[in-house]
mmCIF file of C-alpha atoms in Angstrom:
data_model
loop_
_atom_site.group_PDB
_atom_site.id
_atom_site.type_symbol
_atom_site.label_atom_id
_atom_site.label_comp_id
_atom_site.label_asym_id
_atom_site.label_seq_id
_atom_site.Cartn_x
_atom_site.Cartn_y
_atom_site.Cartn_z
ATOM 1 C CA MET P 7 175.837 155.452 60.391
ATOM 2 C CA ALA P 8 172.634 154.916 62.382
ATOM 3 C CA GLU P 9 173.086 152.494 65.281
ATOM 4 C CA GLN P 10 170.086 150.549 66.574
ATOM 5 C CA LEU P 11 170.121 150.541 70.391
ATOM 6 C CA ALA P 12 166.741 148.877 70.948
ATOM 7 C CA ASN P 13 163.780 147.778 68.860
ATOM 8 C CA ASN P 14 162.504 151.355 68.603
ATOM 9 C CA LEU P 15 165.614 153.383 69.493
ATOM 10 C CA TRP P 16 168.456 154.604 67.276
ATOM 11 C CA ARG P 17 171.590 156.669 67.768
ATOM 12 C CA LEU P 18 172.488 158.992 64.903
ATOM 13 C CA GLU P 19 176.068 160.287 64.943
ATOM 14 C CA ILE P 20 176.162 163.802 63.509
ATOM 15 C CA PRO P 21 179.693 165.154 62.839
ATOM 16 C CA LEU P 22 180.588 168.566 64.276
ATOM 17 C CA VAL P 23 183.394 169.536 61.923
ATOM 18 C CA GLY P 24 186.061 171.759 63.463
ATOM 19 C CA ASN P 25 184.540 171.481 66.936
ATOM 20 C CA PRO P 26 186.406 169.808 69.829
ATOM 21 C CA LEU P 27 183.250 167.838 70.663
ATOM 22 C CA LYS P 28 183.702 166.026 67.312
ATOM 23 C CA ALA P 29 180.131 164.735 67.023
ATOM 24 C CA LEU P 30 176.617 164.922 68.415
ATOM 25 C CA ASN P 31 174.709 161.843 69.493
ATOM 26 C CA SER P 32 171.189 162.435 68.223
ATOM 27 C CA TYR P 33 168.619 159.864 69.327
ATOM 28 C CA LEU P 34 165.493 158.693 67.547
ATOM 29 C CA ILE P 35 162.515 156.915 69.112
ATOM 30 C CA THR P 36 160.378 155.387 66.372
ATOM 31 C CA GLY P 37 156.683 154.598 66.391
ATOM 32 C CA LYS P 38 153.370 155.851 65.061
ATOM 33 C CA ARG P 39 154.943 159.218 65.700
ATOM 34 C CA ASN P 40 158.709 159.541 66.013
ATOM 35 C CA LEU P 41 160.724 161.652 68.426
ATOM 36 C CA LEU P 42 164.124 163.027 67.384
ATOM 37 C CA ILE P 43 166.274 164.192 70.293
ATOM 38 C CA ASP P 44 168.697 167.005 69.306
ATOM 39 C CA THR P 45 169.780 167.843 65.776
ATOM 40 C CA GLY P 46 173.324 169.193 65.185
ATOM 41 C CA PHE P 47 174.551 172.472 63.711
ATOM 42 C CA ASN P 48 172.716 174.302 60.954
ATOM 43 C CA GLU P 49 175.403 173.611 58.359
ATOM 44 C CA GLU P 50 175.777 171.400 55.307
ATOM 45 C CA THR P 51 177.871 168.608 56.855
ATOM 46 C CA CYS P 52 175.367 168.108 59.665
ATOM 47 C CA ARG P 53 172.397 168.323 57.316
ATOM 48 C CA LYS P 54 173.871 165.721 54.948
ATOM 49 C CA ALA P 55 174.634 163.281 57.780
ATOM 50 C CA MET P 56 171.219 163.724 59.393
ATOM 51 C CA VAL P 57 169.293 163.249 56.147
ATOM 52 C CA GLU P 58 171.326 160.157 55.236
ATOM 53 C CA GLU P 59 170.801 158.540 58.633
ATOM 54 C CA LEU P 60 167.098 159.363 58.833
ATOM 55 C CA THR P 61 166.653 157.975 55.324
ATOM 56 C CA ALA P 62 168.489 154.778 56.269
ATOM 57 C CA VAL P 63 166.103 154.248 59.185
ATOM 58 C CA GLY P 64 163.110 155.081 56.986
ATOM 59 C CA VAL P 65 161.879 158.085 58.938
ATOM 60 C CA ASP P 66 158.983 160.199 57.707
ATOM 61 C CA LEU P 67 159.634 163.736 58.958
ATOM 62 C CA ALA P 68 155.925 164.514 58.596
ATOM 63 C CA ARG P 69 155.405 162.159 61.568
ATOM 64 C CA THR P 70 158.435 163.290 63.569
ATOM 65 C CA ASP P 71 158.511 165.654 66.535
ATOM 66 C CA ILE P 72 161.763 167.093 67.890
ATOM 67 C CA PHE P 73 162.955 167.358 71.501
ATOM 68 C CA LEU P 74 165.738 169.873 72.165
ATOM 69 C CA THR P 75 167.593 169.221 75.411
ATOM 70 C CA HIS P 76 168.915 172.788 75.479
ATOM 71 C CA VAL P 77 169.593 175.931 73.521
ATOM 72 C CA HIS P 78 173.149 175.366 72.249
ATOM 73 C CA ASN P 79 173.419 175.384 68.473
ATOM 74 C CA ASP P 80 174.989 171.934 68.181
ATOM 75 C CA HIS P 81 171.663 170.672 69.569
ATOM 76 C CA THR P 82 169.152 173.097 68.047
ATOM 77 C CA GLY P 83 170.741 174.084 64.731
ATOM 78 C CA GLN P 84 168.838 171.817 62.340
ATOM 79 C CA SER P 85 165.529 171.860 64.188
ATOM 80 C CA THR P 86 163.755 174.286 61.871
ATOM 81 C CA PHE P 87 165.253 172.610 58.790
ATOM 82 C CA LEU P 88 163.869 169.233 59.916
ATOM 83 C CA HIS P 89 160.523 170.537 61.182
ATOM 84 C CA ARG P 90 157.403 169.855 59.139
ATOM 85 C CA ASP P 91 153.974 171.468 59.402
ATOM 86 C CA GLY P 92 151.867 169.897 62.130
ATOM 87 C CA CYS P 93 154.901 168.626 64.038
ATOM 88 C CA ARG P 94 156.236 169.857 67.357
ATOM 89 C CA ILE P 95 159.603 171.157 68.510
ATOM 90 C CA TYR P 96 159.880 170.792 72.290
ATOM 91 C CA LEU P 97 162.118 173.223 74.194
ATOM 92 C CA SER P 98 162.174 174.575 77.728
ATOM 93 C CA ARG P 99 160.483 177.933 78.153
ATOM 94 C CA ILE P 100 163.634 179.246 79.857
ATOM 95 C CA ASP P 101 165.946 178.304 77.003
ATOM 96 C CA GLY P 102 163.356 179.596 74.574
ATOM 97 C CA ALA P 103 163.922 183.053 76.060
ATOM 98 C CA VAL P 104 167.685 182.513 75.848
ATOM 99 C CA MET P 105 167.357 181.603 72.173
ATOM 100 C CA GLY P 106 165.684 184.924 71.540
ATOM 101 C CA ASN P 107 168.679 186.670 73.093
ATOM 102 C CA LEU P 108 171.142 184.745 70.929
ATOM 103 C CA LYS P 109 169.593 186.353 67.845
ATOM 104 C CA ASN P 110 169.840 189.852 69.349
ATOM 105 C CA PRO P 111 172.990 191.876 68.468
ATOM 106 C CA THR P 112 172.506 194.016 71.587
ATOM 107 C CA PHE P 113 172.773 190.894 73.755
ATOM 108 C CA TRP P 114 176.139 190.062 72.218
ATOM 109 C CA ASP P 115 177.387 193.639 72.517
ATOM 110 C CA LYS P 116 176.725 193.427 76.268
ATOM 111 C CA ARG P 117 178.234 189.948 76.460
ATOM 112 C CA TYR P 118 181.464 191.088 74.829
ATOM 113 C CA GLU P 119 181.589 194.161 77.061
ATOM 114 C CA LYS P 120 181.482 191.746 79.985
ATOM 115 C CA CYS P 121 184.271 189.701 78.362
ATOM 116 C CA ILE P 122 186.438 192.812 78.336
ATOM 117 C CA GLN P 123 185.589 193.460 82.002
ATOM 118 C CA ASN P 124 186.683 189.886 82.705
ATOM 119 C CA GLY P 125 190.054 190.451 81.056
ATOM 120 C CA PHE P 126 189.747 189.869 77.315
ATOM 121 C CA THR P 127 191.244 192.448 74.964
ATOM 122 C CA LYS P 128 189.148 194.275 72.381
ATOM 123 C CA GLU P 129 191.084 192.455 69.653
ATOM 124 C CA GLU P 130 190.176 189.099 71.185
ATOM 125 C CA THR P 131 186.477 189.898 71.424
ATOM 126 C CA ASP P 132 186.510 191.099 67.807
ATOM 127 C CA GLY P 133 188.003 187.732 66.834
ATOM 128 C CA LEU P 134 185.468 185.914 68.966
ATOM 129 C CA ARG P 135 182.586 187.605 67.168
ATOM 130 C CA ARG P 136 183.768 185.967 63.947
ATOM 131 C CA VAL P 137 184.077 182.398 65.259
ATOM 132 C CA ASN P 138 181.737 182.059 68.243
ATOM 133 C CA PRO P 139 179.530 179.020 67.477
ATOM 134 C CA ALA P 140 176.795 180.488 69.663
ATOM 135 C CA GLN P 141 176.354 183.246 67.050
ATOM 136 C CA THR P 142 176.478 181.012 63.999
ATOM 137 C CA LYS P 143 175.063 177.663 62.871
ATOM 138 C CA GLY P 144 171.842 178.128 64.835
ATOM 139 C CA PRO P 145 168.259 177.446 63.729
ATOM 140 C CA GLU P 146 166.235 179.841 61.643
ATOM 141 C CA PRO P 147 163.803 182.038 63.621
ATOM 142 C CA PHE P 148 160.789 180.033 64.784
ATOM 143 C CA ASP P 149 157.849 181.068 66.949
ATOM 144 C CA GLY P 150 156.030 177.756 67.282
ATOM 145 C CA TYR P 151 157.961 175.951 70.019
ATOM 146 C CA THR P 152 156.061 173.699 72.410
ATOM 147 C CA TYR P 153 157.468 174.809 75.750
ATOM 148 C CA LEU P 154 158.262 172.257 78.434
ATOM 149 C CA GLU P 155 157.922 172.451 82.191
ATOM 150 C CA ASP P 156 159.622 170.248 84.768
ATOM 151 C CA GLY P 157 157.845 166.904 85.032
ATOM 152 C CA ASP P 158 155.978 167.105 81.720
ATOM 153 C CA LYS P 159 155.126 163.694 80.270
ATOM 154 C CA LEU P 160 155.543 162.569 76.653
ATOM 155 C CA HIS P 161 154.738 159.274 74.928
ATOM 156 C CA TYR P 162 156.432 158.029 71.755
ATOM 157 C CA GLY P 163 156.903 154.562 70.310
ATOM 158 C CA GLY P 164 155.184 152.951 73.285
ATOM 159 C CA VAL P 165 157.642 154.645 75.649
ATOM 160 C CA ASP P 166 156.540 156.848 78.560
ATOM 161 C CA LEU P 167 158.957 159.755 78.981
ATOM 162 C CA GLU P 168 159.414 162.399 81.666
ATOM 163 C CA ALA P 169 161.076 165.770 81.055
ATOM 164 C CA ILE P 170 163.404 166.648 83.945
ATOM 165 C CA TRP P 171 164.619 170.235 84.348
ATOM 166 C CA THR P 172 168.365 170.159 85.031
ATOM 167 C CA PRO P 173 169.686 173.747 84.947
ATOM 168 C CA GLY P 174 173.392 174.469 84.997
ATOM 169 C CA HIS P 175 174.908 173.816 81.578
ATOM 170 C CA THR P 176 172.171 176.142 80.344
ATOM 171 C CA PRO P 177 169.430 177.746 82.451
ATOM 172 C CA GLY P 178 166.721 175.630 80.832
ATOM 173 C CA HIS P 179 168.474 172.338 80.168
ATOM 174 C CA PHE P 180 166.210 169.264 80.190
ATOM 175 C CA CYS P 181 166.940 165.558 80.414
ATOM 176 C CA LEU P 182 164.428 163.010 79.176
ATOM 177 C CA TYR P 183 163.807 159.886 81.255
ATOM 178 C CA ALA P 184 162.051 156.633 80.364
ATOM 179 C CA PRO P 185 161.622 154.850 83.732
ATOM 180 C CA LYS P 186 160.291 151.524 82.421
ATOM 181 C CA GLU P 187 163.137 151.137 79.921
ATOM 182 C CA GLY P 188 165.765 152.698 82.191
ATOM 183 C CA TRP P 189 166.735 155.193 79.489
ATOM 184 C CA LEU P 190 168.151 158.591 80.422
ATOM 185 C CA PHE P 191 168.761 161.008 77.565
ATOM 186 C CA SER P 192 171.106 163.250 79.511
ATOM 187 C CA GLY P 193 171.873 165.926 76.916
ATOM 188 C CA ASP P 194 174.952 167.796 78.110
ATOM 189 C CA HIS P 195 173.968 167.499 81.774
ATOM 190 C CA ILE P 196 175.977 164.314 82.190
ATOM 191 C CA LEU P 197 178.795 163.472 79.792
ATOM 192 C CA PHE P 198 180.961 160.504 80.608
ATOM 193 C CA THR P 199 184.383 161.196 79.081
ATOM 194 C CA ILE P 200 184.440 164.999 79.265
ATOM 195 C CA SER P 201 182.932 167.444 81.747
ATOM 196 C CA PRO P 202 180.077 169.711 80.605
ATOM 197 C CA ASN P 203 180.959 173.394 80.390
ATOM 198 C CA ILE P 204 179.330 175.354 83.229
ATOM 199 C CA CYS P 205 179.585 179.081 82.571
ATOM 200 C CA ASP P 206 177.988 182.285 83.798
ATOM 201 C CA TRP P 207 174.633 183.235 82.284
ATOM 202 C CA GLU P 208 172.813 186.545 82.217
ATOM 203 C CA HIS P 209 170.126 186.702 84.936
ATOM 204 C CA VAL P 210 171.463 183.510 86.580
ATOM 205 C CA ALA P 211 173.149 184.119 89.932
ATOM 206 C CA ASP P 212 174.785 180.741 90.481
ATOM 207 C CA SER P 213 175.121 178.485 87.428
ATOM 208 C CA LEU P 214 177.506 176.114 89.178
ATOM 209 C CA GLY P 215 175.322 175.860 92.272
ATOM 210 C CA ASP P 216 172.341 175.117 90.027
ATOM 211 C CA TYR P 217 174.322 172.443 88.214
ATOM 212 C CA LEU P 218 175.510 170.702 91.359
ATOM 213 C CA GLU P 219 171.947 170.678 92.695
ATOM 214 C CA SER P 220 170.633 169.354 89.368
ATOM 215 C CA LEU P 221 173.039 166.428 89.500
ATOM 216 C CA GLY P 222 171.031 165.248 92.482
ATOM 217 C CA LYS P 223 167.864 165.101 90.370
ATOM 218 C CA VAL P 224 169.283 162.296 88.219
ATOM 219 C CA GLU P 225 171.762 160.674 90.609
ATOM 220 C CA ASN P 226 169.381 158.048 91.988
ATOM 221 C CA LEU P 227 167.251 157.386 88.934
ATOM 222 C CA GLU P 228 166.975 153.784 87.808
ATOM 223 C CA ALA P 229 168.796 154.468 84.548
ATOM 224 C CA PRO P 230 171.062 151.595 83.529
ATOM 225 C CA HIS P 231 170.984 152.890 79.941
ATOM 226 C CA PRO P 232 172.234 156.502 79.845
ATOM 227 C CA PHE P 233 172.455 158.233 76.479
ATOM 228 C CA PRO P 234 174.659 161.374 76.522
ATOM 229 C CA SER P 235 174.817 163.914 73.713
ATOM 230 C CA HIS P 236 178.564 163.561 73.167
ATOM 231 C CA ARG P 237 181.060 160.690 73.235
ATOM 232 C CA ARG P 238 180.416 157.305 74.787
ATOM 233 C CA VAL P 239 179.316 155.939 78.152
ATOM 234 C CA ILE P 240 181.813 154.761 80.747
ATOM 235 C CA GLY P 241 180.407 153.499 84.050
ATOM 236 C CA THR P 242 177.051 154.351 85.608
ATOM 237 C CA VAL P 243 175.114 157.567 86.102
ATOM 238 C CA LYS P 244 175.704 157.414 89.853
ATOM 239 C CA GLU P 245 179.456 156.956 89.386
ATOM 240 C CA ARG P 246 179.620 159.807 86.903
ATOM 241 C CA VAL P 247 177.665 162.172 89.157
ATOM 242 C CA LYS P 248 180.167 161.466 91.928
ATOM 243 C CA ALA P 249 183.098 162.116 89.576
ATOM 244 C CA LEU P 250 181.583 165.370 88.284
ATOM 245 C CA ARG P 251 181.004 166.648 91.822
ATOM 246 C CA GLU P 252 184.626 165.851 92.684
ATOM 247 C CA HIS P 253 185.799 167.586 89.499
ATOM 248 C CA HIS P 254 184.033 170.804 90.459
ATOM 249 C CA GLU P 255 185.233 170.588 94.049
ATOM 250 C CA ARG P 256 188.791 170.541 92.684
ATOM 251 C CA ARG P 257 188.011 173.457 90.366
ATOM 252 C CA ILE P 258 186.529 175.479 93.237
ATOM 253 C CA ALA P 259 189.596 174.818 95.389
ATOM 254 C CA GLU P 260 191.915 175.657 92.494
ATOM 255 C CA ALA P 261 190.213 178.990 91.816
ATOM 256 C CA LEU P 262 190.264 179.910 95.509
ATOM 257 C CA ARG P 263 193.954 179.006 95.799
ATOM 258 C CA ILE P 264 194.890 181.179 92.806
ATOM 259 C CA VAL P 265 192.903 184.169 94.085
ATOM 260 C CA THR P 266 194.394 183.760 97.571
ATOM 261 C CA GLU P 267 197.977 183.480 96.345
ATOM 262 C CA LYS P 268 197.716 186.322 93.828
ATOM 263 C CA PRO P 269 194.904 188.776 94.578
ATOM 264 C CA GLY P 270 193.841 191.258 91.934
ATOM 265 C CA LEU P 271 193.678 188.940 88.929
ATOM 266 C CA THR P 272 190.914 189.085 86.332
ATOM 267 C CA PRO P 273 188.919 185.934 85.486
ATOM 268 C CA TYR P 274 190.914 185.748 82.237
ATOM 269 C CA GLU P 275 194.175 185.705 84.201
ATOM 270 C CA ILE P 276 192.792 183.207 86.714
ATOM 271 C CA ALA P 277 191.660 180.911 83.883
ATOM 272 C CA GLY P 278 195.149 181.125 82.416
ATOM 273 C CA ARG P 279 196.567 179.706 85.653
ATOM 274 C CA MET P 280 194.062 176.856 85.930
ATOM 275 C CA GLN P 281 194.550 173.353 84.536
ATOM 276 C CA TRP P 282 192.574 172.445 81.414
ATOM 277 C CA LYS P 283 192.497 169.259 79.358
ATOM 278 C CA ILE P 284 193.080 170.752 75.930
ATOM 279 C CA ARG P 285 195.667 170.196 73.220
ATOM 280 C CA SER P 286 197.462 173.509 73.684
ATOM 281 C CA ARG P 287 200.844 173.935 75.302
ATOM 282 C CA ASN P 288 199.845 177.061 77.198
ATOM 283 C CA TRP P 289 197.064 179.595 77.704
ATOM 284 C CA GLU P 290 198.354 181.851 74.938
ATOM 285 C CA GLU P 291 197.835 179.056 72.394
ATOM 286 C CA PHE P 292 194.222 178.345 73.376
ATOM 287 C CA PRO P 293 191.827 178.952 70.448
ATOM 288 C CA ILE P 294 189.819 182.070 71.201
ATOM 289 C CA ALA P 295 186.506 180.173 71.366
ATOM 290 C CA GLN P 296 187.995 177.817 73.971
ATOM 291 C CA LYS P 297 189.228 180.813 75.983
ATOM 292 C CA PHE P 298 185.659 182.122 75.931
ATOM 293 C CA PHE P 299 184.332 178.876 77.418
ATOM 294 C CA ALA P 300 187.208 178.582 79.914
ATOM 295 C CA VAL P 301 186.742 182.119 81.226
ATOM 296 C CA GLY P 302 182.970 181.589 81.427
ATOM 297 C CA GLU P 303 183.550 178.463 83.500
ATOM 298 C CA THR P 304 186.044 180.304 85.698
ATOM 299 C CA VAL P 305 183.498 183.061 86.354
ATOM 300 C CA ALA P 306 180.882 180.442 87.299
ATOM 301 C CA HIS P 307 183.275 179.022 89.902
ATOM 302 C CA LEU P 308 184.144 182.505 91.168
ATOM 303 C CA ASP P 309 180.425 183.318 91.431
ATOM 304 C CA TYR P 310 179.960 180.145 93.467
ATOM 305 C CA LEU P 311 182.751 181.206 95.830
ATOM 306 C CA ARG P 312 181.530 184.822 96.022
ATOM 307 C CA LEU P 313 177.982 183.834 96.925
ATOM 308 C CA ARG P 314 179.393 181.743 99.772
ATOM 309 C CA GLY P 315 181.531 184.551 101.130
ATOM 310 C CA LYS P 316 184.895 183.199 99.976
ATOM 311 C CA VAL P 317 185.903 185.782 97.356
ATOM 312 C CA GLY P 318 184.958 189.248 96.217
ATOM 313 C CA TYR P 319 185.883 191.542 93.368
ATOM 314 C CA GLU P 320 186.164 195.194 92.506
ATOM 315 C CA THR P 321 186.170 196.857 89.118
ATOM 316 C CA VAL P 322 189.429 198.730 88.543
ATOM 317 C CA GLU P 323 189.854 200.688 85.310
ATOM 318 C CA GLY P 324 187.140 198.626 83.667
ATOM 319 C CA LYS P 325 188.464 195.216 84.753
ATOM 320 C CA ASN P 326 186.945 192.904 87.393
ATOM 321 C CA ARG P 327 189.708 191.915 89.812
ATOM 322 C CA TYR P 328 189.191 189.202 92.424
ATOM 323 C CA ARG P 329 190.515 188.682 95.924
ATOM 324 C CA ALA P 330 189.925 186.207 98.727
ATOM 325 C CA VAL P 331 187.721 187.429 101.578
#
């Protein structure tokens, strides 16, 4: 059900069936032209919920532009379904290039080859191909995106907005900030009850380093009203930035300890020894999609350590095996 947050601002809760995130918070700024921020998966449950909530608010899609915080399908999936001629879909140029890769089978072949190098079995990657949400539920091909750059200004419903580039969760992630109102649409850059997944990305040397630096771009904003893409708000932006930094400091130390105590492990094996907040009794019971995200996050932390001279790896019989330096 649509929730009115201010005179011209609504939160639309879009269910993500079968996904641990449970739901997407889509936001709508209304005015002469409307702005819809993020859209949900390209699947029937999401479409039904979105149409019902937009109808309840009385939205005319012919006067509605769309702002995509980043490339993940739970944010972009319905964008082309909701788009009408003459309207805009905003997306970062960087994530626009990533989106092109996500539609390319060769990209995924290389990605799964890397998964095997990082310790997955061929059987696991075959299973992942069937369930990976990054390969399904995405938007239809579209070549008319309006690409954003850091600092670009938008104006909707009497609200001045600034697009802030916050790489880390994805290479081209953007937050949207309304300084007068104190609104920060944080996408997946800052979540308050769970930590955003930070994984390795092709052509990105240091995803975690980028993320930690990007936290500083929003840390001191006057934003008493943060609006994350998932779950609810607890505390302030500044408090959450501090907690997220501490979380990753613990993760970095944990990865280094494991590599030091048992050199020669693959990222898959290292991830299996790390602590995760998930409803599985052990690593073997992790759903394969969650293993994919966990290993990606582990690699991002290992990359961070490697670039700072703390760990290294060598490829032995097709597997990347890490050691402390």
